[in-house]
Short mmCIF file of C-alpha atoms in Angstrom, two decimals:
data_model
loop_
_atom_site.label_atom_id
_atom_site.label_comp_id
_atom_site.label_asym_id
_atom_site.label_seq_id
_atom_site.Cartn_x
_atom_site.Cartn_y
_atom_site.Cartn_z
CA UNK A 1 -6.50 265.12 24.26
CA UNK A 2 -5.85 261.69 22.67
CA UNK A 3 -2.12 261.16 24.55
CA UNK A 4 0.68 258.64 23.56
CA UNK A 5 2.48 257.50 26.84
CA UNK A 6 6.07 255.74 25.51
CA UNK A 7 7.62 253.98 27.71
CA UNK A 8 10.55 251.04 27.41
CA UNK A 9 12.16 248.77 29.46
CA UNK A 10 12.22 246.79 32.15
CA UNK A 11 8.86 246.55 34.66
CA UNK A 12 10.38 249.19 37.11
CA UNK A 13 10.74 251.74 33.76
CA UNK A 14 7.43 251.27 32.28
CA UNK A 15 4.63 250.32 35.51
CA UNK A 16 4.96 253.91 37.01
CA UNK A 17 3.42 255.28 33.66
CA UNK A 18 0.11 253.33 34.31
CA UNK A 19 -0.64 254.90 37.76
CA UNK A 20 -0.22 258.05 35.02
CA UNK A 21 -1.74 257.12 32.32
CA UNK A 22 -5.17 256.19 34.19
CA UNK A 23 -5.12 259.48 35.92
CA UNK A 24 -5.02 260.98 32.13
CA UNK A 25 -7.77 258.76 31.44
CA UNK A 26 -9.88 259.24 34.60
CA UNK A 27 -9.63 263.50 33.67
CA UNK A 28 -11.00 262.75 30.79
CA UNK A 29 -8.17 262.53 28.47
CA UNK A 30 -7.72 259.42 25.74
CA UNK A 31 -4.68 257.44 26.97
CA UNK A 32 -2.36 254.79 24.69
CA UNK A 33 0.69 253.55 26.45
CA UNK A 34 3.35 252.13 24.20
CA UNK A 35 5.72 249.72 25.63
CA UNK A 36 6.78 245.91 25.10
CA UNK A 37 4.41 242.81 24.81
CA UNK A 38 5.24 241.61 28.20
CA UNK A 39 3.41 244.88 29.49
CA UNK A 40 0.54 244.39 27.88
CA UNK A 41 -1.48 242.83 30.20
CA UNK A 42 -0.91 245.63 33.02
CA UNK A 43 -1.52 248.74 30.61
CA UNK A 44 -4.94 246.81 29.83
CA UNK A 45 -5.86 246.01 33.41
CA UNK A 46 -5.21 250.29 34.00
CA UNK A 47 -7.96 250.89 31.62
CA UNK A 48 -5.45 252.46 29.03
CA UNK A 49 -4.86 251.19 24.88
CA UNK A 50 -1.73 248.94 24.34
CA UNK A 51 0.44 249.37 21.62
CA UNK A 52 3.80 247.33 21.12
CA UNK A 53 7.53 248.72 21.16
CA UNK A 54 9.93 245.99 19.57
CA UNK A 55 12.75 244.76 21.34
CA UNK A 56 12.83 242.21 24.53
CA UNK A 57 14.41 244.18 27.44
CA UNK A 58 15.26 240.97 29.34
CA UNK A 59 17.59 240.06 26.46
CA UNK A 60 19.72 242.57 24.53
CA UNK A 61 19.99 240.85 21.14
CA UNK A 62 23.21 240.95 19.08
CA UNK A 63 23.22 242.83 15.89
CA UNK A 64 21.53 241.51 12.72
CA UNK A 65 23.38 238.67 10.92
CA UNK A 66 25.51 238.51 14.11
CA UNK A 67 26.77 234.67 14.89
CA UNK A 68 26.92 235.76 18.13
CA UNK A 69 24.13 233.84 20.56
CA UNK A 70 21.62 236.08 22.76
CA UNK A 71 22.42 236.23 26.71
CA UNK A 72 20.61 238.05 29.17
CA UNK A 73 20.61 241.94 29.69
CA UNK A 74 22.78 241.38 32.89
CA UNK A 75 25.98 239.88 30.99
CA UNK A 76 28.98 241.14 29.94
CA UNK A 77 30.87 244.51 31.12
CA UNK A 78 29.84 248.42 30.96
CA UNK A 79 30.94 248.22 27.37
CA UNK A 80 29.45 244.98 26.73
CA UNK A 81 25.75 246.96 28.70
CA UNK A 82 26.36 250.29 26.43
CA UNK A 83 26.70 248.37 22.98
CA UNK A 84 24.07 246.02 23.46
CA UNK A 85 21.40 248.79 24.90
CA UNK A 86 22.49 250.94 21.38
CA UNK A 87 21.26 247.62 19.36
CA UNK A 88 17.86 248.11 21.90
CA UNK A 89 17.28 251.81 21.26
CA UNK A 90 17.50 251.30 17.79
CA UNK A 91 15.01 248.90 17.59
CA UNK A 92 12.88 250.92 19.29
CA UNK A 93 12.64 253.78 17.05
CA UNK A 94 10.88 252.45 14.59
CA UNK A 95 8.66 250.71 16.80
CA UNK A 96 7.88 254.08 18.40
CA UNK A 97 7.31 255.82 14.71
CA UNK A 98 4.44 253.14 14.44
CA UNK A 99 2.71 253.47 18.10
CA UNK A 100 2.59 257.14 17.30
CA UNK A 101 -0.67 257.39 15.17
CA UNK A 102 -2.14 260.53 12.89
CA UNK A 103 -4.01 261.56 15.79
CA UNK A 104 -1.70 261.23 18.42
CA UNK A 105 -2.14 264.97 20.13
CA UNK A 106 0.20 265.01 23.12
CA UNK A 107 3.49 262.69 23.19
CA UNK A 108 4.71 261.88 27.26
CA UNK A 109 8.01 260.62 26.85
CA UNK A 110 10.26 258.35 29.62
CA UNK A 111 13.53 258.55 30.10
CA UNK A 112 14.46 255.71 27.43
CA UNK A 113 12.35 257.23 24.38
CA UNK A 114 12.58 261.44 24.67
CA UNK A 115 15.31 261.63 22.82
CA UNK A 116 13.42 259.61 20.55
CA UNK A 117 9.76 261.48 20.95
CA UNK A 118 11.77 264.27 20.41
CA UNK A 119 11.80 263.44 16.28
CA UNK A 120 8.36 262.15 16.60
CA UNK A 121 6.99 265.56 18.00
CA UNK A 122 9.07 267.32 15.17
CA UNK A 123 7.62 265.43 12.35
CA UNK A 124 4.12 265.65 13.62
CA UNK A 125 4.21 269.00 14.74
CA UNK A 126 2.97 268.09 17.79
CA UNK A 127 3.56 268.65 21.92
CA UNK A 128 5.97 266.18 24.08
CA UNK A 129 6.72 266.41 27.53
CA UNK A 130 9.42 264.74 29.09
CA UNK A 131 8.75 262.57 32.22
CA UNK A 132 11.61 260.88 33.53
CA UNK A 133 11.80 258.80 36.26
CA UNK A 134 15.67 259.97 37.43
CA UNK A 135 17.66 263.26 36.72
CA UNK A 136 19.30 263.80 34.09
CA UNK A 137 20.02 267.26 33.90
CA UNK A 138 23.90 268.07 35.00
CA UNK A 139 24.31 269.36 38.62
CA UNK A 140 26.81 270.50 41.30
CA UNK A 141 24.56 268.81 43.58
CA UNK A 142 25.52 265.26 42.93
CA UNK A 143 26.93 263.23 40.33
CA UNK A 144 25.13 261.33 37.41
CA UNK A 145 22.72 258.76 38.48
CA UNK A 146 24.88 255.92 36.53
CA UNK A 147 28.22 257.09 38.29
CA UNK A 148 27.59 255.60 41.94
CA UNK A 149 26.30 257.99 43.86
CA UNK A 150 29.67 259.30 44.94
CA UNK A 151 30.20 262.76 44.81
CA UNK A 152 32.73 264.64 42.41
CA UNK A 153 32.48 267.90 44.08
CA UNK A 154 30.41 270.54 42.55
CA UNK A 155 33.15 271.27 39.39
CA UNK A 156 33.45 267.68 39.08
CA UNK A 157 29.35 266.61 39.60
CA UNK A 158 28.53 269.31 36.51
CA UNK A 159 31.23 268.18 34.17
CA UNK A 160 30.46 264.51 34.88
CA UNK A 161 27.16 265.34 34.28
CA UNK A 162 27.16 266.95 31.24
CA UNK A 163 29.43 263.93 30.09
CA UNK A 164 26.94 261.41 31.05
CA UNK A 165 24.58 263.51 28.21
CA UNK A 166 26.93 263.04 25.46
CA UNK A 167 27.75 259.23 26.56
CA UNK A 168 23.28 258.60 26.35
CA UNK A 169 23.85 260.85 22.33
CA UNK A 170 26.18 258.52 21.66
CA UNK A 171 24.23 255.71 22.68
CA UNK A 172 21.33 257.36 20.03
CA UNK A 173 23.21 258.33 17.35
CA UNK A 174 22.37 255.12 14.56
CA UNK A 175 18.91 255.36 16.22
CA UNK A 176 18.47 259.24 15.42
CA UNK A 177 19.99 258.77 12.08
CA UNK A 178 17.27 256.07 11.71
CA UNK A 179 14.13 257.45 12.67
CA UNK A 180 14.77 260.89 11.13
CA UNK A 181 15.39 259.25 7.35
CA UNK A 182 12.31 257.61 8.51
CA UNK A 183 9.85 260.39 9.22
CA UNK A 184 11.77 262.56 6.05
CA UNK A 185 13.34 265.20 8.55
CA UNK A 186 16.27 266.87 7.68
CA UNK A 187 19.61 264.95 9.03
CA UNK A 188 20.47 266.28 12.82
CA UNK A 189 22.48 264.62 15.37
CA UNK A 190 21.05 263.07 18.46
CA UNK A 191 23.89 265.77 20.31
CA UNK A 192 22.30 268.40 18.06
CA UNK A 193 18.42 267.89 19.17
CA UNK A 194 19.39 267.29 22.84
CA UNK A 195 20.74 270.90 22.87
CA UNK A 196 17.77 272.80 20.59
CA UNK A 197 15.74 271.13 22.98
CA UNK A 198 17.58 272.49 26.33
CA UNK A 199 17.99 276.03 24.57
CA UNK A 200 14.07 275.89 24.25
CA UNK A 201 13.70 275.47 27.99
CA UNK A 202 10.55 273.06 27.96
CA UNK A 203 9.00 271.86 31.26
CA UNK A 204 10.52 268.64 32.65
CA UNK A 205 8.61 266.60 35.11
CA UNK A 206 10.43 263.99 37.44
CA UNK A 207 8.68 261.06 38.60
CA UNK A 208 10.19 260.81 42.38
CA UNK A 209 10.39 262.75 45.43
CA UNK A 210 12.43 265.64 47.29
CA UNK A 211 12.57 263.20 50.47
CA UNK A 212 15.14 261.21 48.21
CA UNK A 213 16.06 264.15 46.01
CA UNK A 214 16.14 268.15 47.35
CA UNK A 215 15.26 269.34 44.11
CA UNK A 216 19.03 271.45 42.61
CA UNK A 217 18.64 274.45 43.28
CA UNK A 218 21.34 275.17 39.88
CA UNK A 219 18.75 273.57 37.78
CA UNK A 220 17.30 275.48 35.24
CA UNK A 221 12.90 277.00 35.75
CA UNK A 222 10.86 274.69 34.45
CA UNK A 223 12.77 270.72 35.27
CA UNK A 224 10.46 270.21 38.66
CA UNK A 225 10.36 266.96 40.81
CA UNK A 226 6.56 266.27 41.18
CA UNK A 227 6.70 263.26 43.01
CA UNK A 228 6.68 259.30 42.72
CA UNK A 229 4.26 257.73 40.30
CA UNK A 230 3.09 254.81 41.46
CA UNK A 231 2.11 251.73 39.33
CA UNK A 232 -1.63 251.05 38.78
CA UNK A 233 -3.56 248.23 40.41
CA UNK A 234 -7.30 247.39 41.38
CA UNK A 235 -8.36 249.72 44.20
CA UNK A 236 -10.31 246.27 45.49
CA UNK A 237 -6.86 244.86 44.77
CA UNK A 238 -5.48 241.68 47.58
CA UNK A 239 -2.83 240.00 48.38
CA UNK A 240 -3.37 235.95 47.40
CA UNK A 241 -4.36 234.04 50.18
CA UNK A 242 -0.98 231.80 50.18
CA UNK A 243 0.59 235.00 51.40
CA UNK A 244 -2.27 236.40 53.49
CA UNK A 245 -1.87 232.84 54.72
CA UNK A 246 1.97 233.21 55.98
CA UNK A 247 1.68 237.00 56.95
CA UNK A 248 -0.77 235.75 59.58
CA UNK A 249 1.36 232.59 61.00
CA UNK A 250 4.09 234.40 62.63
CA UNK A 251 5.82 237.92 62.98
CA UNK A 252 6.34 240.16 59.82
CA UNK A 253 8.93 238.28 57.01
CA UNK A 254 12.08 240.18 55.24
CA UNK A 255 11.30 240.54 51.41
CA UNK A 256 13.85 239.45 48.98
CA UNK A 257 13.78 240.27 45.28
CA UNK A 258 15.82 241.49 42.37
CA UNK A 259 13.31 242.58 40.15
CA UNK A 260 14.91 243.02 36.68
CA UNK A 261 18.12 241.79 37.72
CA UNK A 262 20.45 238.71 37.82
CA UNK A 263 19.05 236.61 35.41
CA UNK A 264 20.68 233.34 35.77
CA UNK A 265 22.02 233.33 39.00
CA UNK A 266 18.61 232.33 40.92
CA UNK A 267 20.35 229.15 42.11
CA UNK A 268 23.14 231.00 44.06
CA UNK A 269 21.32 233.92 45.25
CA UNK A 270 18.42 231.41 46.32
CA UNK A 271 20.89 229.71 48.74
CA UNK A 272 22.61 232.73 49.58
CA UNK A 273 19.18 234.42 50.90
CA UNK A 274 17.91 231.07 52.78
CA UNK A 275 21.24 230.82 55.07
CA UNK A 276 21.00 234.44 55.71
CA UNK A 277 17.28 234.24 56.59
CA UNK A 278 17.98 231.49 59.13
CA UNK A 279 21.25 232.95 59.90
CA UNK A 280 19.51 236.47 61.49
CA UNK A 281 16.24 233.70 62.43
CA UNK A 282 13.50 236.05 60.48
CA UNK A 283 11.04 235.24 58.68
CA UNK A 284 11.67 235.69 55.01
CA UNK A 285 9.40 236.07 51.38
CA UNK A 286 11.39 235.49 48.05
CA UNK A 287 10.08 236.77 45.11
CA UNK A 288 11.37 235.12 41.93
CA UNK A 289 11.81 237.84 39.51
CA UNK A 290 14.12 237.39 36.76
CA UNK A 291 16.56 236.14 38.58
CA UNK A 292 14.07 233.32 39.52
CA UNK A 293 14.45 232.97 43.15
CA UNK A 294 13.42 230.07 44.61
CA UNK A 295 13.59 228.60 48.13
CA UNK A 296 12.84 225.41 46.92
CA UNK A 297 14.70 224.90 43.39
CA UNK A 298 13.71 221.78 42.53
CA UNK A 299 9.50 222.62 44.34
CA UNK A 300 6.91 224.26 42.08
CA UNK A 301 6.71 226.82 39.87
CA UNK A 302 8.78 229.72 41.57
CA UNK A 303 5.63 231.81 40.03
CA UNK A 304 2.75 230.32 42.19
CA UNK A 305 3.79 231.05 45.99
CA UNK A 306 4.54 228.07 47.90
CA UNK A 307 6.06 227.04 51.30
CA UNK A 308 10.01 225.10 51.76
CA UNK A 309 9.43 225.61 55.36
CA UNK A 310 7.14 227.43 57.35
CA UNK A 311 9.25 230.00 57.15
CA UNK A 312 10.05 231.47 54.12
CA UNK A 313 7.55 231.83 50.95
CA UNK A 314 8.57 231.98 47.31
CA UNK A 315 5.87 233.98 45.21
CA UNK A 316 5.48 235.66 41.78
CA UNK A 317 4.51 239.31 41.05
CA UNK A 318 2.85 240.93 43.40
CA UNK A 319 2.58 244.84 43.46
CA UNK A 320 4.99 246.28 46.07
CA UNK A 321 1.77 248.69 47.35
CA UNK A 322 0.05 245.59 49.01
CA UNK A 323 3.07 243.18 49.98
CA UNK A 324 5.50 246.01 51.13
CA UNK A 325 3.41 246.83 54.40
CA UNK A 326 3.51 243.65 55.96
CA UNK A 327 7.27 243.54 56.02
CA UNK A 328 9.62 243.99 58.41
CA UNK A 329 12.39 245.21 56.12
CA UNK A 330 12.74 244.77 52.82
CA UNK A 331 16.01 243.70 50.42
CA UNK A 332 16.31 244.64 46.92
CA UNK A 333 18.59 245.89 44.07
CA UNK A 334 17.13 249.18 44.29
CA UNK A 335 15.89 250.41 41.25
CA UNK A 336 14.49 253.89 41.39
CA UNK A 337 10.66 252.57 41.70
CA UNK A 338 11.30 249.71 44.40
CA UNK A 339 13.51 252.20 46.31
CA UNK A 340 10.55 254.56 46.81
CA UNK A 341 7.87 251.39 47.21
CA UNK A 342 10.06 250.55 50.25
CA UNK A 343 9.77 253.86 51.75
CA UNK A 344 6.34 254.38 50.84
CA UNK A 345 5.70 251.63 53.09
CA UNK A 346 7.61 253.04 55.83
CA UNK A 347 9.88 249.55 56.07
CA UNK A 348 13.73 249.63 56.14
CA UNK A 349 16.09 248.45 53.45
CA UNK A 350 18.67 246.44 52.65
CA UNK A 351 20.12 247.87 49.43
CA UNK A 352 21.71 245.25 47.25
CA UNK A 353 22.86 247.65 43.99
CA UNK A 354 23.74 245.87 41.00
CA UNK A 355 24.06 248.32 38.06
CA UNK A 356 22.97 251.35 36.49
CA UNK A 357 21.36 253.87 38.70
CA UNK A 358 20.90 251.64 41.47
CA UNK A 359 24.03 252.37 43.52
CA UNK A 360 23.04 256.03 43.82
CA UNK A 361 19.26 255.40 45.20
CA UNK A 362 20.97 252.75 47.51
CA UNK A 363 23.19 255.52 48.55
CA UNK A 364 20.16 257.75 48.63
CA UNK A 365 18.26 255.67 50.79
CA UNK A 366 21.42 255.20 53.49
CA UNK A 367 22.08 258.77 53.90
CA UNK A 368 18.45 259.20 55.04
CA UNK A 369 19.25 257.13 57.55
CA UNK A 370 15.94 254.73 56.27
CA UNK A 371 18.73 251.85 55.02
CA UNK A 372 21.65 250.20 56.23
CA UNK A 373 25.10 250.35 54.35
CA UNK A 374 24.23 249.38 51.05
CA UNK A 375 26.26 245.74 49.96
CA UNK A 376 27.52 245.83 46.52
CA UNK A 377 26.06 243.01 44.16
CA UNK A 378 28.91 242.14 43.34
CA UNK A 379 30.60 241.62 47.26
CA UNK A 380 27.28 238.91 47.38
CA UNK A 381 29.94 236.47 45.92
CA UNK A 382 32.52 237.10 49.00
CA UNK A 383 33.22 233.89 51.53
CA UNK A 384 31.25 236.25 53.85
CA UNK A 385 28.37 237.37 52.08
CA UNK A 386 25.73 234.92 54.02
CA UNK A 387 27.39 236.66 57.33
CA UNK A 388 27.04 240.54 55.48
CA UNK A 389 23.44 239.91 54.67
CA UNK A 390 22.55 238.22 57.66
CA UNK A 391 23.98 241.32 59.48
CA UNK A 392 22.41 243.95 57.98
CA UNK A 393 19.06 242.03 58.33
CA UNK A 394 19.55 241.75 61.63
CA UNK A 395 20.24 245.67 61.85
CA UNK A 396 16.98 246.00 59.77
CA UNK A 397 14.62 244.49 61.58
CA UNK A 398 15.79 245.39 65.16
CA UNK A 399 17.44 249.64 64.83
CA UNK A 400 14.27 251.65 66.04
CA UNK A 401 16.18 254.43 64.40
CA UNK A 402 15.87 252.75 60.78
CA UNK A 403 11.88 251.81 61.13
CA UNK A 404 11.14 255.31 62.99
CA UNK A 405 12.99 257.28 59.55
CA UNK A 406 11.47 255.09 57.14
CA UNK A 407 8.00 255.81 58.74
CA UNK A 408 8.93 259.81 58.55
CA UNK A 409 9.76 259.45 54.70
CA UNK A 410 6.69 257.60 54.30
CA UNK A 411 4.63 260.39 55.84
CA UNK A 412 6.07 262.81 54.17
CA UNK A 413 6.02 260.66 50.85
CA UNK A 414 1.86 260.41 51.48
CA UNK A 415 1.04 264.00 51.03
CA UNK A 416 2.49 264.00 47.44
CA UNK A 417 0.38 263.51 44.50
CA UNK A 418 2.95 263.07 41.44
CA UNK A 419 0.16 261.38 39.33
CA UNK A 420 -1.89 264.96 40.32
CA UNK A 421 0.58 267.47 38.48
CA UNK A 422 1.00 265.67 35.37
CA UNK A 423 -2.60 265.60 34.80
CA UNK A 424 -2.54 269.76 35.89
CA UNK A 425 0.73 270.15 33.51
CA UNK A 426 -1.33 268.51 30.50
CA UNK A 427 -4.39 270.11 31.12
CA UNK A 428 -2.54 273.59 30.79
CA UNK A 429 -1.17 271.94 27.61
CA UNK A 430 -4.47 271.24 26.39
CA UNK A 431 -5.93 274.36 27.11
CA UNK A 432 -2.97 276.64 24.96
CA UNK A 433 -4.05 273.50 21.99
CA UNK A 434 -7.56 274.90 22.31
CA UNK A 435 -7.23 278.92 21.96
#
């Protein structure tokens, strides 16, 4: 089939879908992911066709003919977050419209652009399947993903749940209105779709595993949690030598990144992380991110990994399947995909939740007892954060209990194949596209 992966984002919501899309490709199947320009370079490198989504995830740009200046994703308040990622959706229906050629024959949609496919795969009369990498679907089991990861009891985790679906319509509303005039489909609500599509029952596959989530056992047949999929990269892949370098001049380092987070606050989190690192006297690796981390501010690029002492490194991307080994514990904001890197490679964390779903995979992560208590972004400007952090790296690198539960979630994480029953789930779909 010739497939359209959509995906948009930031790195942790759009690199899972190349480990996917090159399984596609490597059964035989003709893969396209569509995502942003930054991406390009790793859906090439997986052997899969780029094509562009608008829209700059690291910025959320005001409205058009706003006088209002840009700022990074990571300002402002809940309402500030929910207005400005409307303004990103929209943008990206159009772009999605485009990506989506005449022979497009299967749409696989993320969590950002379903309810966008969703018009797409109307228009075209064609087959979607949803693949999102958390749950969305309402539960008694726990509460929405974006609510903390606190229960509500079972009442109070369904109705908060079904909520959180009308909150994400919301969110779509100008953006369905939008693409449907678009494509010349009759006028429907983004509310309206969301429920034809639930009332037609179509398989969902989730991107991560039962170690972190028991799949609900109140979900409806056919939403199924297949397993992580894991970002693509070289099978003759290594880490640079800079790093190989430091690995092998002392006992395993603490990792220390914030991914898509905390743009603009590299200076303070930079200092924060050194004093801790010397404060529990490990080894550390800071990995600049968008947040730019630096152990050395005013040193080289924060991109090309070099040393402030001989203790702690300061590198650029490297994928979490090579680096992640080599630790002793890792520390991280916790996005869904960095959560599960971490216990793929059988390493404690130190959850450091910022927003979004990231409190509830920190939570996640503690009650499996492969964590420490998670610390709040937001406590990592207290007068005792250096002494918090420095703690719980401490209790990272030294509990036996937290490296011997990590290493039983990574076992258990090694006999899934997520990548494995998408490709089976498609090539069922291709077969009924056949008779």
């Amino acid at each position: 089939m010739k497939i359209l992966i959509a995906a948009a984002g930031s790195y942790g919501d759009v690199a899972p879908y190349t480990g996917v899309g090159a399984r596609l490709r490597d059964a035989g199947h003709e893969v396209a992911l569509a995502t942003h320009d930054a991406y390009a370079p790793l859906v090439s490198a997986a052997g899969l066709e780029f094509r562009p989504l608008p829209a700059d995830p690291r910025t959320a740009r005001p409205a058009a003919g706003s006088a209002e200046p840009e700022r990074p994703a990571s300002a402002g308040g809940n309402r500030d977050l929910m207005r400005r990622a409307a303004a990103f959706i929209r943008q990206l229906g159009g772009g999605l419209a485009e990506a989506a050629r005449e022979d497009t024959e299967l749409l696989l949609l993320s969590t950002t652009t379903a309810p966008l496919g969703r018009h797409l795969a109307e228009a075209r009369d064609i087959p979607c399947l949803d693949l999102p990498l958390v749950p969305s679907a309402p539960t008694g089991d726990f509460a929405p993903v974006i609510s903390g990861g606190r229960s509500l009891g079972r009442w109070g985790n369904r109705a908060a749940g079904r909520l959180s679906l009308r909150v994400i319509d919301r969110l779509y509303a100008d953006a369905t209105r939008d693409l449907r005039t678009r494509l010349d489909l009759p006028p429907a609500t983004a509310h309206a779709v969301r429920r034809r599509t639930e009332a037609a029952g179509p398989p969902v596959l989730h991107g991560f595993s039962e170690v972190l989530i028991p799949r609900p056992a109140d979900w409806r047949a056919g939403l199924d949690i297949v397993g992580n999929w894991w970002p693509w990269h070289s099978p003759d892949a290594q880490l640079p030598p800079a790093i190989r370098d430091f690995l092998a001049a002392g006992p395993p380092p603490v990792f220390i990144g914030f991914g898509s987070m905390a743009s603009g606050e590299g200076e303070r989190l930079s200092s924060l992380a050194v004093r801790a690192l010397r404060r529990a006297k490990v080894r550390g690796i800071l990995q600049s991110g968008w947040a730019n981390l630096s152990a050395d501010t005013t040193g080289p690029d924060p991109r090309t990994p070099h040393l402030l002492t001989p203790d702690i490194l300061t590198i650029g991307e490297v994928p979490h399947a090579l680096l992640y080994p080599h630790m002793s514990a890792v520390v991280h904001h916790c996005g869904a995909g960095t959560a599960a890197a971490g216990l793929r490679a059988g390493v404690p964390t130190v959850p450091l939740p910022v927003a979004a779903d990231q409190p509830f995979w920190a939570a996640r992560l503690a009650a499996l007892g492969a964590a420490t208590a998670p610390i709040p972004f937001k406590d990592l400007a207290a007068d005792n954060a250096v002494t918090r952090l420095a703690d719980a790296l401490t209790q990272a690198t030294t509990d036996p209990a937290l490296a011997e539960r990590a290493t039983h979630a990574a076992r258990r994480l090694a006999r899934e194949d997520g990548a494995g029953a998408v490709t089976k789930a498609v090539d069922r779909m291709a077969g009924r596209a056949l008779r």
